[in-house]
mmCIF file of N, CA and C in Angstrom:
data_model
loop_
_atom_site.group_PDB
_atom_site.id
_atom_site.type_symbol
_atom_site.label_atom_id
_atom_site.label_comp_id
_atom_site.label_asym_id
_atom_site.label_seq_id
_atom_site.Cartn_x
_atom_site.Cartn_y
_atom_site.Cartn_z
ATOM 1 N N MET A 1 0.852 -1.180 0.000
ATOM 2 C CA MET A 1 0.000 0.000 0.000
ATOM 3 C C MET A 1 0.890 1.233 0.000
ATOM 4 N N PHE A 2 0.554 2.183 -0.857
ATOM 5 C CA PHE A 2 1.333 3.410 -0.964
ATOM 6 C C PHE A 2 0.689 4.480 -0.089
ATOM 7 N N LEU A 3 1.513 5.071 0.787
ATOM 8 C CA LEU A 3 1.050 6.090 1.727
ATOM 9 C C LEU A 3 2.025 7.257 1.762
ATOM 10 N N GLY A 4 1.538 8.419 2.130
ATOM 11 C CA GLY A 4 2.415 9.548 2.397
ATOM 12 C C GLY A 4 2.521 10.538 1.261
ATOM 13 N N THR A 5 3.193 11.655 1.580
ATOM 14 C CA THR A 5 3.409 12.745 0.640
ATOM 15 C C THR A 5 4.900 13.030 0.570
ATOM 16 N N HIS A 6 5.400 13.150 -0.646
ATOM 17 C CA HIS A 6 6.831 13.351 -0.883
ATOM 18 C C HIS A 6 7.004 14.498 -1.872
ATOM 19 N N THR A 7 8.163 15.162 -1.826
ATOM 20 C CA THR A 7 8.381 16.330 -2.671
ATOM 21 C C THR A 7 9.693 16.230 -3.454
ATOM 22 N N PRO A 8 9.754 15.305 -4.403
ATOM 23 C CA PRO A 8 10.957 15.203 -5.233
ATOM 24 C C PRO A 8 10.959 16.289 -6.305
ATOM 25 N N ARG A 9 12.045 16.332 -7.056
ATOM 26 C CA ARG A 9 12.154 17.280 -8.171
ATOM 27 C C ARG A 9 12.310 16.514 -9.468
ATOM 28 N N LEU A 10 11.848 17.122 -10.524
ATOM 29 C CA LEU A 10 12.019 16.584 -11.863
ATOM 30 C C LEU A 10 13.366 17.095 -12.377
ATOM 31 N N ASP A 11 14.193 16.200 -12.907
ATOM 32 C CA ASP A 11 15.477 16.672 -13.430
ATOM 33 C C ASP A 11 15.322 17.186 -14.858
ATOM 34 N N GLU A 12 16.419 17.696 -15.419
ATOM 35 C CA GLU A 12 16.369 18.322 -16.745
ATOM 36 C C GLU A 12 16.054 17.326 -17.866
ATOM 37 N N LYS A 13 16.189 16.030 -17.589
ATOM 38 C CA LYS A 13 15.867 14.995 -18.584
ATOM 39 C C LYS A 13 14.448 14.446 -18.407
ATOM 40 N N GLY A 14 13.671 15.064 -17.526
ATOM 41 C CA GLY A 14 12.301 14.613 -17.301
ATOM 42 C C GLY A 14 12.210 13.372 -16.432
ATOM 43 N N ARG A 15 13.245 13.146 -15.602
ATOM 44 C CA ARG A 15 13.257 11.976 -14.721
ATOM 45 C C ARG A 15 12.879 12.364 -13.301
ATOM 46 N N LEU A 16 12.257 11.416 -12.644
ATOM 47 C CA LEU A 16 11.818 11.564 -11.264
ATOM 48 C C LEU A 16 12.445 10.443 -10.455
ATOM 49 N N ILE A 17 13.005 10.768 -9.307
ATOM 50 C CA ILE A 17 13.492 9.740 -8.387
ATOM 51 C C ILE A 17 12.309 9.354 -7.507
ATOM 52 N N LEU A 18 11.897 8.100 -7.604
ATOM 53 C CA LEU A 18 10.768 7.618 -6.807
ATOM 54 C C LEU A 18 11.115 7.660 -5.325
ATOM 55 N N PRO A 19 10.150 7.994 -4.468
ATOM 56 C CA PRO A 19 10.417 7.973 -3.027
ATOM 57 C C PRO A 19 10.944 6.607 -2.589
ATOM 58 N N ALA A 20 11.922 6.607 -1.699
ATOM 59 C CA ALA A 20 12.576 5.371 -1.264
ATOM 60 C C ALA A 20 11.574 4.335 -0.754
ATOM 61 N N LYS A 21 10.561 4.769 -0.015
ATOM 62 C CA LYS A 21 9.620 3.801 0.563
ATOM 63 C C LYS A 21 8.724 3.148 -0.487
ATOM 64 N N PHE A 22 8.695 3.678 -1.720
ATOM 65 C CA PHE A 22 7.889 3.090 -2.793
ATOM 66 C C PHE A 22 8.708 2.186 -3.721
ATOM 67 N N ARG A 23 10.013 2.296 -3.662
ATOM 68 C CA ARG A 23 10.862 1.659 -4.675
ATOM 69 C C ARG A 23 10.754 0.141 -4.730
ATOM 70 N N ASP A 24 10.712 -0.525 -3.592
ATOM 71 C CA ASP A 24 10.648 -1.990 -3.620
ATOM 72 C C ASP A 24 9.421 -2.484 -4.370
ATOM 73 N N GLU A 25 8.275 -1.877 -4.091
ATOM 74 C CA GLU A 25 7.038 -2.318 -4.724
ATOM 75 C C GLU A 25 6.980 -1.948 -6.211
ATOM 76 N N LEU A 26 7.745 -0.936 -6.614
ATOM 77 C CA LEU A 26 7.731 -0.492 -8.006
ATOM 78 C C LEU A 26 8.928 -0.992 -8.817
ATOM 79 N N ALA A 27 9.851 -1.683 -8.160
ATOM 80 C CA ALA A 27 11.090 -2.102 -8.821
ATOM 81 C C ALA A 27 10.868 -3.025 -10.015
ATOM 82 N N GLY A 28 9.802 -3.804 -10.010
ATOM 83 C CA GLY A 28 9.545 -4.741 -11.099
ATOM 84 C C GLY A 28 8.986 -4.098 -12.348
ATOM 85 N N GLY A 29 8.595 -2.845 -12.260
ATOM 86 C CA GLY A 29 8.061 -2.134 -13.414
ATOM 87 C C GLY A 29 6.867 -1.301 -13.034
ATOM 88 N N VAL A 30 6.689 -0.211 -13.771
ATOM 89 C CA VAL A 30 5.583 0.705 -13.531
ATOM 90 C C VAL A 30 4.898 1.045 -14.844
ATOM 91 N N VAL A 31 3.667 1.490 -14.731
ATOM 92 C CA VAL A 31 2.955 2.084 -15.856
ATOM 93 C C VAL A 31 2.491 3.452 -15.378
ATOM 94 N N ILE A 32 2.873 4.473 -16.144
ATOM 95 C CA ILE A 32 2.490 5.856 -15.840
ATOM 96 C C ILE A 32 1.451 6.259 -16.881
ATOM 97 N N THR A 33 0.347 6.825 -16.426
ATOM 98 C CA THR A 33 -0.705 7.242 -17.347
ATOM 99 C C THR A 33 -1.428 8.464 -16.799
ATOM 100 N N LYS A 34 -2.314 9.013 -17.613
ATOM 101 C CA LYS A 34 -3.088 10.166 -17.185
ATOM 102 C C LYS A 34 -4.028 9.782 -16.052
ATOM 103 N N GLY A 35 -4.114 10.658 -15.064
ATOM 104 C CA GLY A 35 -5.050 10.475 -13.964
ATOM 105 C C GLY A 35 -6.090 11.575 -13.991
ATOM 106 N N GLN A 36 -7.004 11.534 -13.038
ATOM 107 C CA GLN A 36 -8.012 12.572 -12.929
ATOM 108 C C GLN A 36 -7.391 13.838 -12.323
ATOM 109 N N GLU A 37 -8.071 14.957 -12.482
ATOM 110 C CA GLU A 37 -7.629 16.263 -11.962
ATOM 111 C C GLU A 37 -6.227 16.651 -12.440
ATOM 112 N N ARG A 38 -5.858 16.182 -13.619
ATOM 113 C CA ARG A 38 -4.574 16.543 -14.243
ATOM 114 C C ARG A 38 -3.350 16.102 -13.451
ATOM 115 N N CYS A 39 -3.459 14.985 -12.755
ATOM 116 C CA CYS A 39 -2.276 14.376 -12.148
ATOM 117 C C CYS A 39 -1.905 13.172 -13.005
ATOM 118 N N LEU A 40 -0.817 12.508 -12.643
ATOM 119 C CA LEU A 40 -0.426 11.261 -13.299
ATOM 120 C C LEU A 40 -0.578 10.124 -12.313
ATOM 121 N N TYR A 41 -1.042 8.990 -12.811
ATOM 122 C CA TYR A 41 -1.117 7.777 -12.006
ATOM 123 C C TYR A 41 0.099 6.917 -12.324
ATOM 124 N N VAL A 42 0.683 6.356 -11.280
ATOM 125 C CA VAL A 42 1.778 5.404 -11.433
ATOM 126 C C VAL A 42 1.324 4.108 -10.778
ATOM 127 N N PHE A 43 1.222 3.074 -11.580
ATOM 128 C CA PHE A 43 0.784 1.771 -11.092
ATOM 129 C C PHE A 43 1.931 0.780 -11.144
ATOM 130 N N PRO A 44 2.053 -0.086 -10.126
ATOM 131 C CA PRO A 44 2.919 -1.246 -10.309
ATOM 132 C C PRO A 44 2.312 -2.048 -11.469
ATOM 133 N N THR A 45 3.145 -2.680 -12.271
ATOM 134 C CA THR A 45 2.645 -3.397 -13.447
ATOM 135 C C THR A 45 1.516 -4.371 -13.120
ATOM 136 N N PRO A 46 1.590 -5.172 -12.051
ATOM 137 C CA PRO A 46 0.470 -6.092 -11.774
ATOM 138 C C PRO A 46 -0.861 -5.367 -11.500
ATOM 139 N N GLU A 47 -0.816 -4.227 -10.858
ATOM 140 C CA GLU A 47 -2.044 -3.474 -10.590
ATOM 141 C C GLU A 47 -2.607 -2.899 -11.890
ATOM 142 N N PHE A 48 -1.736 -2.417 -12.767
ATOM 143 C CA PHE A 48 -2.191 -1.924 -14.066
ATOM 144 C C PHE A 48 -2.851 -3.053 -14.856
ATOM 145 N N GLN A 49 -2.256 -4.230 -14.800
ATOM 146 C CA GLN A 49 -2.824 -5.382 -15.509
ATOM 147 C C GLN A 49 -4.194 -5.755 -14.946
ATOM 148 N N ARG A 50 -4.371 -5.626 -13.633
ATOM 149 C CA ARG A 50 -5.666 -5.913 -13.012
ATOM 150 C C ARG A 50 -6.727 -4.940 -13.525
ATOM 151 N N ILE A 51 -6.379 -3.651 -13.567
ATOM 152 C CA ILE A 51 -7.309 -2.637 -14.046
ATOM 153 C C ILE A 51 -7.606 -2.852 -15.534
ATOM 154 N N ALA A 52 -6.575 -3.171 -16.296
ATOM 155 C CA ALA A 52 -6.762 -3.445 -17.728
ATOM 156 C C ALA A 52 -7.748 -4.600 -17.919
ATOM 157 N N GLY A 53 -7.660 -5.612 -17.076
ATOM 158 C CA GLY A 53 -8.588 -6.742 -17.143
ATOM 159 C C GLY A 53 -10.016 -6.302 -16.887
ATOM 160 N N GLN A 54 -10.204 -5.422 -15.912
ATOM 161 C CA GLN A 54 -11.548 -4.913 -15.622
ATOM 162 C C GLN A 54 -12.098 -4.123 -16.806
ATOM 163 N N LEU A 55 -11.248 -3.332 -17.435
ATOM 164 C CA LEU A 55 -11.698 -2.555 -18.592
ATOM 165 C C LEU A 55 -12.018 -3.466 -19.776
ATOM 166 N N ARG A 56 -11.253 -4.544 -19.942
ATOM 167 C CA ARG A 56 -11.514 -5.493 -21.020
ATOM 168 C C ARG A 56 -12.860 -6.181 -20.846
ATOM 169 N N GLU A 57 -13.306 -6.322 -19.609
ATOM 170 C CA GLU A 57 -14.578 -6.992 -19.342
ATOM 171 C C GLU A 57 -15.789 -6.133 -19.710
ATOM 172 N N GLN A 58 -15.565 -4.849 -19.905
ATOM 173 C CA GLN A 58 -16.670 -3.970 -20.287
ATOM 174 C C GLN A 58 -17.050 -4.240 -21.743
ATOM 175 N N PRO A 59 -18.333 -4.227 -22.048
ATOM 176 C CA PRO A 59 -18.729 -4.463 -23.443
ATOM 177 C C PRO A 59 -18.246 -3.325 -24.345
ATOM 178 N N MET A 60 -17.835 -3.674 -25.548
ATOM 179 C CA MET A 60 -17.374 -2.662 -26.501
ATOM 180 C C MET A 60 -18.487 -1.695 -26.880
ATOM 181 N N THR A 61 -19.711 -2.066 -26.594
ATOM 182 C CA THR A 61 -20.845 -1.189 -26.898
ATOM 183 C C THR A 61 -21.035 -0.102 -25.839
ATOM 184 N N HIS A 62 -20.291 -0.181 -24.735
ATOM 185 C CA HIS A 62 -20.396 0.804 -23.654
ATOM 186 C C HIS A 62 -19.529 2.009 -24.011
ATOM 187 N N LYS A 63 -20.176 3.089 -24.413
ATOM 188 C CA LYS A 63 -19.471 4.266 -24.935
ATOM 189 C C LYS A 63 -18.481 4.861 -23.931
ATOM 190 N N ALA A 64 -18.889 5.016 -22.680
ATOM 191 C CA ALA A 64 -18.006 5.609 -21.671
ATOM 192 C C ALA A 64 -16.776 4.736 -21.428
ATOM 193 N N ALA A 65 -16.956 3.421 -21.422
ATOM 194 C CA ALA A 65 -15.821 2.508 -21.222
ATOM 195 C C ALA A 65 -14.846 2.611 -22.386
ATOM 196 N N ARG A 66 -15.362 2.704 -23.600
ATOM 197 C CA ARG A 66 -14.490 2.858 -24.775
ATOM 198 C C ARG A 66 -13.695 4.150 -24.677
ATOM 199 N N ALA A 67 -14.378 5.237 -24.341
ATOM 200 C CA ALA A 67 -13.719 6.537 -24.264
ATOM 201 C C ALA A 67 -12.644 6.546 -23.179
ATOM 202 N N TYR A 68 -12.972 6.009 -22.013
ATOM 203 C CA TYR A 68 -12.008 5.969 -20.915
ATOM 204 C C TYR A 68 -10.807 5.107 -21.288
ATOM 205 N N SER A 69 -11.072 3.939 -21.854
ATOM 206 C CA SER A 69 -9.997 3.022 -22.232
ATOM 207 C C SER A 69 -9.050 3.651 -23.242
ATOM 208 N N ARG A 70 -9.598 4.348 -24.207
ATOM 209 C CA ARG A 70 -8.745 4.978 -25.229
ATOM 210 C C ARG A 70 -7.731 5.919 -24.599
ATOM 211 N N VAL A 71 -8.203 6.817 -23.755
ATOM 212 C CA VAL A 71 -7.302 7.790 -23.139
ATOM 213 C C VAL A 71 -6.355 7.099 -22.167
ATOM 214 N N PHE A 72 -6.879 6.192 -21.359
ATOM 215 C CA PHE A 72 -6.094 5.496 -20.341
ATOM 216 C C PHE A 72 -4.930 4.721 -20.960
ATOM 217 N N PHE A 73 -5.219 3.954 -22.018
ATOM 218 C CA PHE A 73 -4.184 3.119 -22.629
ATOM 219 C C PHE A 73 -3.300 3.891 -23.600
ATOM 220 N N ALA A 74 -3.879 4.822 -24.352
ATOM 221 C CA ALA A 74 -3.088 5.566 -25.337
ATOM 222 C C ALA A 74 -2.029 6.441 -24.671
ATOM 223 N N SER A 75 -2.314 6.906 -23.465
ATOM 224 C CA SER A 75 -1.353 7.776 -22.780
ATOM 225 C C SER A 75 -0.385 7.003 -21.884
ATOM 226 N N ALA A 76 -0.574 5.706 -21.762
ATOM 227 C CA ALA A 76 0.234 4.902 -20.828
ATOM 228 C C ALA A 76 1.673 4.722 -21.315
ATOM 229 N N HIS A 77 2.578 4.728 -20.356
ATOM 230 C CA HIS A 77 4.016 4.544 -20.608
ATOM 231 C C HIS A 77 4.529 3.551 -19.572
ATOM 232 N N ASP A 78 5.149 2.484 -20.047
ATOM 233 C CA ASP A 78 5.669 1.490 -19.100
ATOM 234 C C ASP A 78 7.191 1.489 -19.113
ATOM 235 N N GLU A 79 7.759 1.264 -17.951
ATOM 236 C CA GLU A 79 9.215 1.138 -17.842
ATOM 237 C C GLU A 79 9.581 0.545 -16.489
ATOM 238 N N VAL A 80 10.842 0.154 -16.395
ATOM 239 C CA VAL A 80 11.393 -0.374 -15.151
ATOM 240 C C VAL A 80 12.298 0.714 -14.576
ATOM 241 N N PRO A 81 12.094 1.085 -13.309
ATOM 242 C CA PRO A 81 12.966 2.101 -12.716
ATOM 243 C C PRO A 81 14.435 1.671 -12.786
ATOM 244 N N ASP A 82 15.342 2.641 -12.953
ATOM 245 C CA ASP A 82 16.771 2.315 -12.989
ATOM 246 C C ASP A 82 17.288 2.029 -11.577
ATOM 247 N N LYS A 83 18.564 1.777 -11.456
ATOM 248 C CA LYS A 83 19.146 1.386 -10.159
ATOM 249 C C LYS A 83 19.038 2.475 -9.097
ATOM 250 N N GLN A 84 18.888 3.727 -9.533
ATOM 251 C CA GLN A 84 18.724 4.839 -8.586
ATOM 252 C C GLN A 84 17.248 5.091 -8.265
ATOM 253 N N GLY A 85 16.355 4.276 -8.819
ATOM 254 C CA GLY A 85 14.927 4.445 -8.567
ATOM 255 C C GLY A 85 14.301 5.544 -9.412
ATOM 256 N N ARG A 86 14.936 5.854 -10.550
ATOM 257 C CA ARG A 86 14.422 6.912 -11.416
ATOM 258 C C ARG A 86 13.543 6.343 -12.521
ATOM 259 N N VAL A 87 12.511 7.111 -12.880
ATOM 260 C CA VAL A 87 11.684 6.823 -14.051
ATOM 261 C C VAL A 87 11.614 8.103 -14.883
ATOM 262 N N THR A 88 11.518 7.921 -16.188
ATOM 263 C CA THR A 88 11.378 9.055 -17.090
ATOM 264 C C THR A 88 9.894 9.284 -17.348
ATOM 265 N N ILE A 89 9.475 10.514 -17.193
ATOM 266 C CA ILE A 89 8.090 10.874 -17.484
ATOM 267 C C ILE A 89 8.074 11.468 -18.894
ATOM 268 N N PRO A 90 7.412 10.802 -19.828
ATOM 269 C CA PRO A 90 7.398 11.304 -21.208
ATOM 270 C C PRO A 90 6.834 12.718 -21.297
ATOM 271 N N ALA A 91 7.278 13.430 -22.330
ATOM 272 C CA ALA A 91 6.881 14.832 -22.510
ATOM 273 C C ALA A 91 5.365 15.007 -22.565
ATOM 274 N N HIS A 92 4.650 14.100 -23.244
ATOM 275 C CA HIS A 92 3.195 14.284 -23.357
ATOM 276 C C HIS A 92 2.506 14.163 -21.999
ATOM 277 N N LEU A 93 3.051 13.352 -21.105
ATOM 278 C CA LEU A 93 2.473 13.244 -19.757
ATOM 279 C C LEU A 93 2.876 14.426 -18.886
ATOM 280 N N ARG A 94 4.118 14.894 -19.032
ATOM 281 C CA ARG A 94 4.540 16.095 -18.287
ATOM 282 C C ARG A 94 3.671 17.283 -18.675
ATOM 283 N N GLU A 95 3.379 17.397 -19.974
ATOM 284 C CA GLU A 95 2.549 18.496 -20.457
ATOM 285 C C GLU A 95 1.119 18.373 -19.932
ATOM 286 N N TYR A 96 0.542 17.180 -19.996
ATOM 287 C CA TYR A 96 -0.819 16.959 -19.506
ATOM 288 C C TYR A 96 -0.969 17.395 -18.047
ATOM 289 N N ALA A 97 0.002 17.009 -17.219
ATOM 290 C CA ALA A 97 -0.072 17.296 -15.785
ATOM 291 C C ALA A 97 0.508 18.667 -15.431
ATOM 292 N N GLY A 98 1.035 19.386 -16.423
ATOM 293 C CA GLY A 98 1.602 20.706 -16.161
ATOM 294 C C GLY A 98 2.786 20.659 -15.216
ATOM 295 N N LEU A 99 3.609 19.616 -15.335
ATOM 296 C CA LEU A 99 4.700 19.432 -14.377
ATOM 297 C C LEU A 99 5.817 20.443 -14.588
ATOM 298 N N SER A 100 6.198 21.070 -13.498
ATOM 299 C CA SER A 100 7.378 21.928 -13.470
ATOM 300 C C SER A 100 8.462 21.132 -12.736
ATOM 301 N N ARG A 101 9.484 21.777 -12.284
ATOM 302 C CA ARG A 101 10.567 21.079 -11.579
ATOM 303 C C ARG A 101 10.114 20.569 -10.203
ATOM 304 N N GLU A 102 9.278 21.355 -9.526
ATOM 305 C CA GLU A 102 8.828 21.008 -8.174
ATOM 306 C C GLU A 102 7.591 20.108 -8.254
ATOM 307 N N LEU A 103 7.693 18.926 -7.651
ATOM 308 C CA LEU A 103 6.617 17.944 -7.716
ATOM 309 C C LEU A 103 6.140 17.554 -6.325
ATOM 310 N N VAL A 104 4.962 16.954 -6.297
ATOM 311 C CA VAL A 104 4.461 16.269 -5.112
ATOM 312 C C VAL A 104 4.080 14.874 -5.569
ATOM 313 N N VAL A 105 4.572 13.885 -4.848
ATOM 314 C CA VAL A 105 4.264 12.477 -5.131
ATOM 315 C C VAL A 105 3.539 11.947 -3.906
ATOM 316 N N ILE A 106 2.317 11.459 -4.134
ATOM 317 C CA ILE A 106 1.531 10.968 -3.003
ATOM 318 C C ILE A 106 1.244 9.484 -3.160
ATOM 319 N N GLY A 107 1.165 8.820 -2.025
ATOM 320 C CA GLY A 107 0.697 7.448 -2.007
ATOM 321 C C GLY A 107 -0.819 7.481 -1.964
ATOM 322 N N ALA A 108 -1.456 6.724 -2.858
ATOM 323 C CA ALA A 108 -2.922 6.703 -2.940
ATOM 324 C C ALA A 108 -3.396 5.253 -2.946
ATOM 325 N N SER A 109 -3.003 4.516 -1.908
ATOM 326 C CA SER A 109 -3.385 3.116 -1.728
ATOM 327 C C SER A 109 -2.700 2.207 -2.741
ATOM 328 N N THR A 110 -3.373 1.865 -3.834
ATOM 329 C CA THR A 110 -2.803 0.908 -4.794
ATOM 330 C C THR A 110 -2.048 1.584 -5.925
ATOM 331 N N ARG A 111 -1.968 2.909 -5.890
ATOM 332 C CA ARG A 111 -1.239 3.641 -6.921
ATOM 333 C C ARG A 111 -0.491 4.804 -6.275
ATOM 334 N N VAL A 112 0.377 5.389 -7.077
ATOM 335 C CA VAL A 112 1.089 6.604 -6.706
ATOM 336 C C VAL A 112 0.580 7.688 -7.642
ATOM 337 N N GLU A 113 0.459 8.905 -7.141
ATOM 338 C CA GLU A 113 0.074 10.023 -7.995
ATOM 339 C C GLU A 113 1.197 11.043 -8.029
ATOM 340 N N ILE A 114 1.417 11.613 -9.214
ATOM 341 C CA ILE A 114 2.422 12.663 -9.406
ATOM 342 C C ILE A 114 1.680 13.945 -9.748
ATOM 343 N N TRP A 115 1.968 14.986 -8.990
ATOM 344 C CA TRP A 115 1.334 16.295 -9.173
ATOM 345 C C TRP A 115 2.397 17.369 -9.307
ATOM 346 N N ASP A 116 2.099 18.400 -10.089
ATOM 347 C CA ASP A 116 2.888 19.614 -10.025
ATOM 348 C C ASP A 116 2.629 20.206 -8.640
ATOM 349 N N LYS A 117 3.660 20.710 -7.977
ATOM 350 C CA LYS A 117 3.497 21.178 -6.596
ATOM 351 C C LYS A 117 2.432 22.265 -6.472
ATOM 352 N N GLN A 118 2.433 23.221 -7.373
ATOM 353 C CA GLN A 118 1.441 24.296 -7.290
ATOM 354 C C GLN A 118 0.026 23.750 -7.499
ATOM 355 N N ALA A 119 -0.142 22.824 -8.443
ATOM 356 C CA ALA A 119 -1.458 22.225 -8.689
ATOM 357 C C ALA A 119 -1.934 21.443 -7.465
ATOM 358 N N TRP A 120 -1.017 20.709 -6.808
ATOM 359 C CA TRP A 120 -1.380 19.955 -5.607
ATOM 360 C C TRP A 120 -1.795 20.897 -4.483
ATOM 361 N N ASP A 121 -1.016 21.966 -4.283
ATOM 362 C CA ASP A 121 -1.348 22.922 -3.225
ATOM 363 C C ASP A 121 -2.733 23.526 -3.451
ATOM 364 N N THR A 122 -3.041 23.853 -4.698
ATOM 365 C CA THR A 122 -4.354 24.406 -5.042
ATOM 366 C C THR A 122 -5.445 23.376 -4.803
ATOM 367 N N TYR A 123 -5.221 22.150 -5.272
ATOM 368 C CA TYR A 123 -6.206 21.079 -5.087
ATOM 369 C C TYR A 123 -6.474 20.850 -3.604
ATOM 370 N N LEU A 124 -5.407 20.779 -2.812
ATOM 371 C CA LEU A 124 -5.545 20.519 -1.380
ATOM 372 C C LEU A 124 -6.309 21.654 -0.698
ATOM 373 N N ALA A 125 -5.983 22.893 -1.035
ATOM 374 C CA ALA A 125 -6.668 24.039 -0.429
ATOM 375 C C ALA A 125 -8.162 24.013 -0.745
ATOM 376 N N GLU A 126 -8.501 23.614 -1.979
ATOM 377 C CA GLU A 126 -9.910 23.568 -2.374
ATOM 378 C C GLU A 126 -10.638 22.357 -1.801
ATOM 379 N N SER A 127 -9.920 21.286 -1.511
ATOM 380 C CA SER A 127 -10.545 20.029 -1.095
ATOM 381 C C SER A 127 -10.617 19.821 0.404
ATOM 382 N N GLU A 128 -9.715 20.413 1.157
ATOM 383 C CA GLU A 128 -9.659 20.117 2.590
ATOM 384 C C GLU A 128 -10.923 20.522 3.331
ATOM 385 N N ASP A 129 -11.545 21.606 2.921
ATOM 386 C CA ASP A 129 -12.765 22.034 3.598
ATOM 387 C C ASP A 129 -13.885 21.002 3.451
ATOM 388 N N ASP A 130 -13.895 20.304 2.335
ATOM 389 C CA ASP A 130 -14.936 19.307 2.077
ATOM 390 C C ASP A 130 -14.600 17.926 2.630
ATOM 391 N N PHE A 131 -13.389 17.728 3.120
ATOM 392 C CA PHE A 131 -12.910 16.408 3.520
ATOM 393 C C PHE A 131 -13.853 15.717 4.509
ATOM 394 N N ALA A 132 -14.262 16.430 5.556
ATOM 395 C CA ALA A 132 -15.138 15.827 6.562
ATOM 396 C C ALA A 132 -16.497 15.479 5.974
ATOM 397 N N ASP A 133 -17.010 16.321 5.102
ATOM 398 C CA ASP A 133 -18.316 16.051 4.497
ATOM 399 C C ASP A 133 -18.272 14.877 3.536
ATOM 400 N N ILE A 134 -17.172 14.722 2.845
ATOM 401 C CA ILE A 134 -17.025 13.663 1.860
ATOM 402 C C ILE A 134 -16.979 12.292 2.531
ATOM 403 N N GLU A 135 -16.401 12.188 3.728
ATOM 404 C CA GLU A 135 -16.202 10.912 4.403
ATOM 405 C C GLU A 135 -17.474 10.081 4.447
ATOM 406 N N GLU A 136 -18.563 10.687 4.839
ATOM 407 C CA GLU A 136 -19.786 9.924 5.024
ATOM 408 C C GLU A 136 -20.299 9.316 3.716
ATOM 409 N N GLY A 137 -20.133 10.023 2.612
ATOM 410 C CA GLY A 137 -20.564 9.481 1.325
ATOM 411 C C GLY A 137 -19.655 8.383 0.818
ATOM 412 N N VAL A 138 -18.385 8.449 1.173
ATOM 413 C CA VAL A 138 -17.408 7.474 0.699
ATOM 414 C C VAL A 138 -17.348 6.260 1.624
ATOM 415 N N LEU A 139 -17.447 6.500 2.923
ATOM 416 C CA LEU A 139 -17.411 5.426 3.926
ATOM 417 C C LEU A 139 -18.729 5.432 4.683
ATOM 418 N N PRO A 140 -19.734 4.732 4.171
ATOM 419 C CA PRO A 140 -21.025 4.723 4.864
ATOM 420 C C PRO A 140 -20.843 4.320 6.328
ATOM 421 N N GLY A 141 -21.415 5.110 7.216
ATOM 422 C CA GLY A 141 -21.259 4.835 8.647
ATOM 423 C C GLY A 141 -20.033 5.499 9.236
ATOM 424 N N GLY A 142 -19.176 6.086 8.400
ATOM 425 C CA GLY A 142 -17.981 6.762 8.902
ATOM 426 C C GLY A 142 -16.877 5.789 9.273
ATOM 427 N N LEU A 143 -15.862 6.320 9.937
ATOM 428 C CA LEU A 143 -14.699 5.498 10.324
ATOM 429 C C LEU A 143 -14.985 4.666 11.554
#
């Protein structure tokens, strides 16, 4: 399970050093793709394969599933982190997420999310006020 918030930097070659506590689980390979709210999702390869299986089970006649699958798979980039725990974020994904040098990498349970630091700060400021209200809808009965 991926937890926590980290603040790495993007180097001049578009590489990110994965947080040390995530490296073991991601060492076998990752898939980076577009996420919601203009962040990037980073999945361990087995988790990406699980999600891909769920999408394959959707009927081809389901318009929303087709549309989601197209963007999800067309933007996906797979690679194995190097010995220093670095992955390269392709230019089209950096552009989609508006990534500058300063990043925020968060653990989001079964995936990692990569955010531009300013975008994350804005998202957090807008979302924190609703956090308590959202809990009840997401976790019926609360914690």
